[in-house]
Amino acid sequence: MKVSIKGVRGSIPTSSPETSYFGGNTSCVTVVEDNCLLILDGGSGMQKVILPDQSTNRVDILLTHLHFDHIQGLGFFNPLFEASKEVHIWAPVSTTQSLLSRLSKFLSPPLFPVLMRDLPCQLTLHEISNSSFEIGPFQIDSLYVIHPGPTVGLRIKSKNSVLAYIPDHEPALGPAGMIMDKKWISGFDLVDQADLLIHDAQFTAEEYKGKIGWGHSGMEDVIKLATFAGVKKLLFTHHDPSRTDAQLKEIMIGLKETHSGDLDFEFAREGMEIELD
């Protein structure tokens, strides 16, 4: 399984020399095995996605939720405009509107010049919840996690490895913080013993005190979760759009000094590629 990081920011893209090292695009990750491509979220980083082979006719896009920073790259994804391409979009079900209705609010004027119904690709929409399904060589589990609006995290299993992807998540929400019991931790079954966890870590521990209920994680809590679940490698993502490269590097130095255990962790950076055997 080859995992490639295409977008790492939360909320809104950034563009400045001060954010160029870690990158300024919003959430998007690709996963490839046996020429099968999964795209996790459709943030602005989606513009960097290249098909593993031009003969690849099927593409699967898995959206954790429909907040704008996770779908704003959809309209700029070339296979949607190619009649020969089979595109599948998977996203959490809503109790009030269909997935087609919700996506069409974005992919239509005045927000976008092309109507979703006019896209020439062979488009199929899949509504998921606490679901298990297969795409090519991948076994995928989606589970609801704590974040405003219908939001899922993903556990993707290939022949030899497991990736957990939860870019927007607040597992420590509650009066006493994270309850260290796997039955009560949001997303635990997704991350348990994962080879790689890509997880929301927008706030420092101090910042999180003033952001409780916003739907995002403090970095210390993510380390606690990953360690408790036996994760092998952790990548922080959904970086605060106001955070500079220098600030991220400084925070990482501090975290490494205070967490010198066995967990391997770092900030996700656009352009990173990880091979999971």
GROMACS .gro file of C-alpha atoms in nm:
model
  277
    1MET     CA    1   0.000   0.000   0.000
    2LYS     CA    2   0.141   0.336  -0.105
    3VAL     CA    3   0.006   0.639   0.083
    4SER     CA    4   0.066   0.989  -0.059
    5ILE     CA    5  -0.012   1.315   0.120
    6LYS     CA    6  -0.168   1.579  -0.106
    7GLY     CA    7  -0.322   1.824   0.143
    8VAL     CA    8  -0.268   1.887   0.515
    9ARG     CA    9  -0.444   2.212   0.616
   10GLY     CA   10  -0.774   2.253   0.793
   11SER     CA   11  -1.052   2.503   0.722
   12ILE     CA   12  -0.898   2.702   0.436
   13PRO     CA   13  -0.597   2.676   0.203
   14THR     CA   14  -0.296   2.892   0.270
   15SER     CA   15  -0.043   3.027   0.025
   16SER     CA   16   0.273   3.194   0.149
   17PRO     CA   17   0.647   3.127   0.182
   18GLU     CA   18   0.584   3.070   0.554
   19THR     CA   19   0.370   2.759   0.487
   20SER     CA   20   0.544   2.613   0.182
   21TYR     CA   21   0.739   2.338   0.364
   22PHE     CA   22   0.442   2.157   0.518
   23GLY     CA   23   0.205   2.278   0.249
   24GLY     CA   24  -0.107   2.490   0.229
   25ASN     CA   25  -0.368   2.269   0.062
   26THR     CA   26  -0.667   2.127   0.247
   27SER     CA   27  -0.727   1.759   0.317
   28CYS     CA   28  -0.651   1.499   0.052
   29VAL     CA   29  -0.461   1.168   0.066
   30THR     CA   30  -0.422   0.898  -0.197
   31VAL     CA   31  -0.385   0.525  -0.142
   32VAL     CA   32  -0.268   0.292  -0.421
   33GLU     CA   33  -0.228  -0.083  -0.439
   34ASP     CA   34  -0.237  -0.312  -0.744
   35ASN     CA   35  -0.314  -0.007  -0.961
   36CYS     CA   36  -0.631   0.062  -0.760
   37LEU     CA   37  -0.662   0.426  -0.651
   38LEU     CA   38  -0.846   0.555  -0.345
   39ILE     CA   39  -0.870   0.929  -0.283
   40LEU     CA   40  -0.942   1.020   0.078
   41ASP     CA   41  -1.122   1.356   0.088
   42GLY     CA   42  -1.147   1.612  -0.187
   43GLY     CA   43  -0.983   1.924  -0.044
   44SER     CA   44  -0.775   2.163  -0.253
   45GLY     CA   45  -0.491   1.908  -0.246
   46MET     CA   46  -0.696   1.702  -0.490
   47GLN     CA   47  -0.560   1.912  -0.775
   48LYS     CA   48  -0.228   1.729  -0.720
   49VAL     CA   49  -0.374   1.382  -0.768
   50ILE     CA   50  -0.240   1.195  -1.069
   51LEU     CA   51  -0.382   0.860  -1.177
   52PRO     CA   52  -0.134   0.573  -1.124
   53ASP     CA   53  -0.179   0.480  -1.490
   54GLN     CA   54  -0.363   0.665  -1.765
   55SER     CA   55  -0.537   0.338  -1.847
   56THR     CA   56  -0.694   0.347  -1.499
   57ASN     CA   57  -1.067   0.380  -1.564
   58ARG     CA   58  -1.206   0.362  -1.210
   59VAL     CA   59  -1.145   0.611  -0.932
   60ASP     CA   60  -1.295   0.596  -0.581
   61ILE     CA   61  -1.327   0.913  -0.373
   62LEU     CA   62  -1.399   0.859  -0.003
   63LEU     CA   63  -1.524   1.172   0.173
   64THR     CA   64  -1.513   1.171   0.551
   65HIS     CA   65  -1.771   1.452   0.555
   66LEU     CA   66  -1.894   1.738   0.341
   67HIS     CA   67  -1.744   2.046   0.506
   68PHE     CA   68  -1.615   2.278   0.236
   69ASP     CA   69  -1.245   2.224   0.305
   70HIS     CA   70  -1.295   1.853   0.226
   71ILE     CA   71  -1.480   1.894  -0.104
   72GLN     CA   72  -1.348   2.216  -0.259
   73GLY     CA   73  -1.114   2.028  -0.493
   74LEU     CA   74  -1.383   1.806  -0.647
   75GLY     CA   75  -1.466   2.045  -0.930
   76PHE     CA   76  -1.101   2.056  -1.036
   77PHE     CA   77  -1.050   1.680  -1.058
   78ASN     CA   78  -1.004   1.599  -1.426
   79PRO     CA   79  -1.152   1.244  -1.432
   80LEU     CA   80  -1.493   1.390  -1.345
   81PHE     CA   81  -1.487   1.552  -1.690
   82GLU     CA   82  -1.380   1.241  -1.885
   83ALA     CA   83  -1.654   1.021  -2.027
   84SER     CA   84  -1.429   0.714  -2.015
   85LYS     CA   85  -1.378   0.737  -1.638
   86GLU     CA   86  -1.587   0.554  -1.379
   87VAL     CA   87  -1.594   0.769  -1.063
   88HIS     CA   88  -1.740   0.649  -0.733
   89ILE     CA   89  -1.796   0.895  -0.448
   90TRP     CA   90  -1.853   0.755  -0.100
   91ALA     CA   91  -1.972   0.982   0.182
   92PRO     CA   92  -2.172   0.973   0.508
   93VAL     CA   93  -2.547   0.942   0.480
   94SER     CA   94  -2.769   1.227   0.603
   95THR     CA   95  -3.109   1.189   0.765
   96THR     CA   96  -3.246   1.491   0.580
   97GLN     CA   97  -3.104   1.501   0.225
   98SER     CA   98  -2.952   1.264  -0.027
   99LEU     CA   99  -2.582   1.271  -0.107
  100LEU     CA  100  -2.668   1.389  -0.459
  101SER     CA  101  -2.867   1.681  -0.321
  102ARG     CA  102  -2.593   1.785  -0.080
  103LEU     CA  103  -2.307   1.764  -0.331
  104SER     CA  104  -2.516   1.942  -0.594
  105LYS     CA  105  -2.535   2.248  -0.370
  106PHE     CA  106  -2.163   2.292  -0.428
  107LEU     CA  107  -2.131   2.160  -0.783
  108SER     CA  108  -2.380   2.403  -0.935
  109PRO     CA  109  -2.407   2.779  -1.002
  110PRO     CA  110  -2.342   3.022  -0.846
  111LEU     CA  111  -2.073   2.835  -0.650
  112PHE     CA  112  -1.947   2.633  -0.948
  113PRO     CA  113  -2.016   2.681  -1.319
  114VAL     CA  114  -2.088   2.313  -1.400
  115LEU     CA  115  -2.392   2.126  -1.274
  116MET     CA  116  -2.319   1.792  -1.115
  117ARG     CA  117  -2.577   1.627  -1.341
  118ASP     CA  118  -2.381   1.746  -1.645
  119LEU     CA  119  -2.052   1.581  -1.550
  120PRO     CA  120  -1.959   1.347  -1.838
  121CYS     CA  121  -1.796   1.075  -1.626
  122GLN     CA  122  -1.979   0.760  -1.521
  123LEU     CA  123  -2.064   0.878  -1.169
  124THR     CA  124  -2.194   0.659  -0.886
  125LEU     CA  125  -2.271   0.788  -0.538
  126HIS     CA  126  -2.257   0.566  -0.229
  127GLU     CA  127  -2.400   0.666   0.109
  128ILE     CA  128  -2.215   0.507   0.401
  129SER     CA  129  -2.248   0.505   0.779
  130ASN     CA  130  -2.106   0.243   1.016
  131SER     CA  131  -2.025   0.038   0.711
  132SER     CA  132  -1.790  -0.228   0.574
  133PHE     CA  133  -1.722  -0.262   0.203
  134GLU     CA  134  -1.457  -0.365  -0.048
  135ILE     CA  135  -1.293  -0.167  -0.327
  136GLY     CA  136  -1.042  -0.363  -0.534
  137PRO     CA  137  -0.779  -0.506  -0.297
  138PHE     CA  138  -0.898  -0.294  -0.004
  139GLN     CA  139  -1.127  -0.388   0.283
  140ILE     CA  140  -1.272  -0.064   0.421
  141ASP     CA  141  -1.454   0.012   0.744
  142SER     CA  142  -1.621   0.348   0.806
  143LEU     CA  143  -1.742   0.453   1.150
  144TYR     CA  144  -1.903   0.772   1.275
  145VAL     CA  145  -1.669   0.989   1.482
  146ILE     CA  146  -1.714   1.303   1.693
  147HIS     CA  147  -1.723   1.607   1.464
  148PRO     CA  148  -2.006   1.849   1.373
  149GLY     CA  149  -2.233   1.701   1.107
  150PRO     CA  150  -2.230   1.342   0.976
  151THR     CA  151  -1.859   1.249   0.980
  152VAL     CA  152  -1.681   0.916   0.948
  153GLY     CA  153  -1.328   0.794   0.995
  154LEU     CA  154  -1.184   0.524   0.772
  155ARG     CA  155  -0.990   0.203   0.831
  156ILE     CA  156  -0.836   0.071   0.512
  157LYS     CA  157  -0.686  -0.277   0.511
  158SER     CA  158  -0.479  -0.420   0.229
  159LYS     CA  159  -0.315  -0.761   0.211
  160ASN     CA  160  -0.042  -0.675   0.461
  161SER     CA  161  -0.114  -0.339   0.625
  162VAL     CA  162  -0.373  -0.109   0.782
  163LEU     CA  163  -0.419   0.266   0.736
  164ALA     CA  164  -0.649   0.465   0.964
  165TYR     CA  165  -0.760   0.808   0.841
  166ILE     CA  166  -0.951   1.049   1.070
  167PRO     CA  167  -0.872   1.408   0.963
  168ASP     CA  168  -1.149   1.580   1.164
  169HIS     CA  169  -1.211   1.434   1.509
  170GLU     CA  170  -1.248   1.524   1.877
  171PRO     CA  171  -1.206   1.203   2.081
  172ALA     CA  172  -1.136   1.393   2.405
  173LEU     CA  173  -1.469   1.577   2.407
  174GLY     CA  174  -1.622   1.557   2.755
  175PRO     CA  175  -1.589   1.704   3.105
  176ALA     CA  176  -1.298   1.475   3.196
  177GLY     CA  177  -1.122   1.454   2.860
  178MET     CA  178  -1.055   1.124   2.691
  179ILE     CA  179  -1.190   0.820   2.877
  180MET     CA  180  -0.917   0.557   2.855
  181ASP     CA  181  -1.151   0.269   2.784
  182LYS     CA  182  -1.161   0.145   2.426
  183LYS     CA  183  -1.539   0.098   2.445
  184TRP     CA  184  -1.583   0.471   2.503
  185ILE     CA  185  -1.322   0.630   2.276
  186SER     CA  186  -1.459   0.766   1.951
  187GLY     CA  187  -1.276   0.605   1.660
  188PHE     CA  188  -1.086   0.347   1.865
  189ASP     CA  189  -1.190   0.052   1.647
  190LEU     CA  190  -1.060   0.239   1.343
  191VAL     CA  191  -0.713   0.308   1.482
  192ASP     CA  192  -0.653  -0.009   1.686
  193GLN     CA  193  -0.308  -0.152   1.596
  194ALA     CA  194  -0.296   0.049   1.270
  195ASP     CA  195   0.034   0.057   1.082
  196LEU     CA  196  -0.028   0.424   1.000
  197LEU     CA  197  -0.274   0.670   1.154
  198ILE     CA  198  -0.336   1.006   0.987
  199HIS     CA  199  -0.527   1.209   1.245
  200ASP     CA  200  -0.656   1.558   1.315
  201ALA     CA  201  -0.419   1.754   1.543
  202GLN     CA  202  -0.512   2.116   1.483
  203PHE     CA  203  -0.452   2.247   1.835
  204THR     CA  204  -0.178   2.246   2.094
  205ALA     CA  205  -0.287   2.127   2.439
  206GLU     CA  206  -0.313   2.487   2.560
  207GLU     CA  207  -0.515   2.598   2.255
  208TYR     CA  208  -0.754   2.308   2.291
  209LYS     CA  209  -0.871   2.433   2.631
  210GLY     CA  210  -1.042   2.721   2.456
  211LYS     CA  211  -1.166   2.517   2.158
  212ILE     CA  212  -1.349   2.230   2.329
  213GLY     CA  213  -1.650   2.130   2.119
  214TRP     CA  214  -1.511   2.263   1.793
  215GLY     CA  215  -1.465   1.908   1.661
  216HIS     CA  216  -1.085   1.902   1.646
  217SER     CA  217  -0.805   1.749   1.852
  218GLY     CA  218  -0.528   1.862   2.076
  219MET     CA  219  -0.193   1.711   1.979
  220GLU     CA  220  -0.131   1.559   2.322
  221ASP     CA  221  -0.465   1.376   2.305
  222VAL     CA  222  -0.382   1.229   1.965
  223ILE     CA  223  -0.053   1.095   2.098
  224LYS     CA  224  -0.241   0.947   2.394
  225LEU     CA  225  -0.495   0.782   2.163
  226ALA     CA  226  -0.235   0.642   1.923
  227THR     CA  227  -0.020   0.507   2.206
  228PHE     CA  228  -0.317   0.345   2.379
  229ALA     CA  229  -0.429   0.184   2.051
  230GLY     CA  230  -0.085   0.047   1.964
  231VAL     CA  231  -0.045   0.252   1.645
  232LYS     CA  232   0.294   0.204   1.477
  233LYS     CA  233   0.325   0.545   1.307
  234LEU     CA  234   0.124   0.865   1.354
  235LEU     CA  235   0.096   1.162   1.119
  236PHE     CA  236  -0.064   1.481   1.250
  237THR     CA  237  -0.282   1.656   0.993
  238HIS     CA  238  -0.546   1.931   0.960
  239HIS     CA  239  -0.285   2.193   1.054
  240ASP     CA  240  -0.423   2.527   1.164
  241PRO     CA  241  -0.418   2.752   0.854
  242SER     CA  242  -0.254   3.032   1.053
  243ARG     CA  243   0.034   2.809   1.166
  244THR     CA  244   0.367   2.872   0.993
  245ASP     CA  245   0.630   2.612   0.909
  246ALA     CA  246   0.857   2.753   1.179
  247GLN     CA  247   0.582   2.723   1.439
  248LEU     CA  248   0.503   2.364   1.341
  249LYS     CA  249   0.869   2.268   1.361
  250GLU     CA  250   0.901   2.434   1.702
  251ILE     CA  251   0.594   2.251   1.833
  252MET     CA  252   0.728   1.920   1.705
  253ILE     CA  253   1.058   1.969   1.886
  254GLY     CA  254   0.868   2.029   2.208
  255LEU     CA  255   0.647   1.723   2.160
  256LYS     CA  256   0.948   1.502   2.088
  257GLU     CA  257   1.113   1.622   2.410
  258THR     CA  258   0.808   1.541   2.623
  259HIS     CA  259   0.705   1.218   2.446
  260SER     CA  260   1.016   1.007   2.398
  261GLY     CA  261   0.839   0.667   2.403
  262ASP     CA  262   0.805   0.409   2.130
  263LEU     CA  263   0.546   0.594   1.919
  264ASP     CA  264   0.680   0.732   1.590
  265PHE     CA  265   0.500   1.060   1.513
  266GLU     CA  266   0.545   1.372   1.300
  267PHE     CA  267   0.350   1.638   1.114
  268ALA     CA  268   0.215   1.537   0.775
  269ARG     CA  269   0.374   1.727   0.487
  270GLU     CA  270   0.248   1.760   0.132
  271GLY     CA  271   0.449   1.537  -0.097
  272MET     CA  272   0.518   1.272   0.169
  273GLU     CA  273   0.491   0.915   0.044
  274ILE     CA  274   0.476   0.618   0.281
  275GLU     CA  275   0.504   0.256   0.171
  276LEU     CA  276   0.320   0.018   0.402
  277ASP     CA  277   0.430  -0.343   0.357
   0.00000   0.00000   0.00000
